[in-house]
Amino acid sequence: TLFRSATGAAFDRAYMDAQVTQHGAVLALLDSGIVSMGGSPDAATPDAGPPKTLLTLLEQTRGVVKEHLQMANQVVAGLP
């Protein structure tokens, strides 16, 4: 795989590109699950704390994944 052969900046780029892709895929799955349960992916993220329903858990997790995706995109933007 690319990860085994890449080094330095090429490894950093390949790794972060993979992070962006995977976080985007997870976000899409969460959105699909939220919509299928009658929720809205654009709704405010519920307050932290123990989730009372599966929908709340999906919404809380979506907020974390979205934040990680934004951070990954920022890292990619700063790579050479």
mmCIF file of C-alpha atoms in Angstrom:
data_model
loop_
_atom_site.group_PDB
_atom_site.id
_atom_site.type_symbol
_atom_site.label_atom_id
_atom_site.label_comp_id
_atom_site.label_asym_id
_atom_site.label_seq_id
_atom_site.Cartn_x
_atom_site.Cartn_y
_atom_site.Cartn_z
ATOM 1 C CA THR A 1 0.000 0.000 0.000
ATOM 2 C CA LEU A 2 0.948 3.644 -0.293
ATOM 3 C CA PHE A 3 1.401 3.901 3.462
ATOM 4 C CA ARG A 4 4.132 1.286 3.417
ATOM 5 C CA SER A 5 6.093 2.877 0.587
ATOM 6 C CA ALA A 6 5.530 6.571 1.299
ATOM 7 C CA THR A 7 7.770 8.573 3.572
ATOM 8 C CA GLY A 8 7.967 12.132 4.790
ATOM 9 C CA ALA A 9 5.583 14.600 3.172
ATOM 10 C CA ALA A 10 4.172 11.952 0.804
ATOM 11 C CA PHE A 11 3.171 9.807 3.788
ATOM 12 C CA ASP A 12 1.654 12.797 5.576
ATOM 13 C CA ARG A 13 -0.403 13.684 2.502
ATOM 14 C CA ALA A 14 -1.577 10.090 1.912
ATOM 15 C CA TYR A 15 -2.494 9.629 5.569
ATOM 16 C CA MET A 16 -4.411 12.883 5.854
ATOM 17 C CA ASP A 17 -6.182 12.377 2.520
ATOM 18 C CA ALA A 18 -7.339 8.999 3.848
ATOM 19 C CA GLN A 19 -8.541 10.658 7.076
ATOM 20 C CA VAL A 20 -10.592 13.194 5.124
ATOM 21 C CA THR A 21 -12.103 10.468 2.958
ATOM 22 C CA GLN A 22 -12.967 8.192 5.878
ATOM 23 C CA HIS A 23 -14.377 10.930 8.092
ATOM 24 C CA GLY A 24 -16.494 12.114 5.164
ATOM 25 C CA ALA A 25 -17.810 8.575 4.662
ATOM 26 C CA VAL A 26 -18.661 8.184 8.347
ATOM 27 C CA LEU A 27 -20.390 11.576 8.350
ATOM 28 C CA ALA A 28 -22.516 10.483 5.383
ATOM 29 C CA LEU A 29 -23.470 7.248 7.177
ATOM 30 C CA LEU A 30 -24.396 9.142 10.321
ATOM 31 C CA ASP A 31 -26.489 11.597 8.289
ATOM 32 C CA SER A 32 -28.300 8.686 6.646
ATOM 33 C CA GLY A 33 -29.015 7.094 10.020
ATOM 34 C CA ILE A 34 -30.203 10.364 11.518
ATOM 35 C CA VAL A 35 -32.556 11.025 8.597
ATOM 36 C CA SER A 36 -33.894 7.459 8.667
ATOM 37 C CA MET A 37 -34.802 7.988 12.333
ATOM 38 C CA GLY A 38 -36.685 11.188 11.580
ATOM 39 C CA GLY A 39 -33.957 13.585 12.638
ATOM 40 C CA SER A 40 -32.129 16.282 10.735
ATOM 41 C CA PRO A 41 -28.345 16.298 10.193
ATOM 42 C CA ASP A 42 -28.513 20.105 10.324
ATOM 43 C CA ALA A 43 -30.077 20.175 13.786
ATOM 44 C CA ALA A 44 -28.017 21.488 16.662
ATOM 45 C CA THR A 45 -25.791 18.884 18.283
ATOM 46 C CA PRO A 46 -27.369 17.755 21.559
ATOM 47 C CA ASP A 47 -25.583 18.655 24.757
ATOM 48 C CA ALA A 48 -22.922 16.256 25.929
ATOM 49 C CA GLY A 49 -23.985 13.694 28.458
ATOM 50 C CA PRO A 50 -25.391 10.229 28.330
ATOM 51 C CA PRO A 51 -27.565 9.838 25.234
ATOM 52 C CA LYS A 52 -31.189 9.059 25.961
ATOM 53 C CA THR A 53 -31.929 7.610 22.528
ATOM 54 C CA LEU A 54 -30.079 6.161 19.583
ATOM 55 C CA LEU A 55 -30.930 9.304 17.620
ATOM 56 C CA THR A 56 -29.263 11.456 20.289
ATOM 57 C CA LEU A 57 -26.188 9.221 20.183
ATOM 58 C CA LEU A 58 -25.994 9.544 16.390
ATOM 59 C CA GLU A 59 -26.381 13.318 16.618
ATOM 60 C CA GLN A 60 -23.682 13.621 19.291
ATOM 61 C CA THR A 61 -21.322 11.382 17.337
ATOM 62 C CA ARG A 62 -22.013 13.375 14.163
ATOM 63 C CA GLY A 63 -20.842 16.541 15.902
ATOM 64 C CA VAL A 64 -17.537 14.929 16.863
ATOM 65 C CA VAL A 65 -16.953 13.413 13.420
ATOM 66 C CA LYS A 66 -17.784 16.723 11.723
ATOM 67 C CA GLU A 67 -15.262 18.509 13.954
ATOM 68 C CA HIS A 68 -12.592 15.894 13.174
ATOM 69 C CA LEU A 69 -13.299 16.244 9.444
ATOM 70 C CA GLN A 70 -12.883 20.011 9.673
ATOM 71 C CA MET A 71 -9.573 19.582 11.517
ATOM 72 C CA ALA A 72 -8.351 17.040 8.953
ATOM 73 C CA ASN A 73 -9.233 19.420 6.122
ATOM 74 C CA GLN A 74 -7.273 22.191 7.869
ATOM 75 C CA VAL A 75 -4.237 19.928 8.176
ATOM 76 C CA VAL A 76 -4.470 18.952 4.494
ATOM 77 C CA ALA A 77 -4.705 22.621 3.504
ATOM 78 C CA GLY A 78 -1.448 23.273 5.332
ATOM 79 C CA LEU A 79 0.507 20.393 3.799
ATOM 80 C CA PRO A 80 3.102 21.081 1.118
#
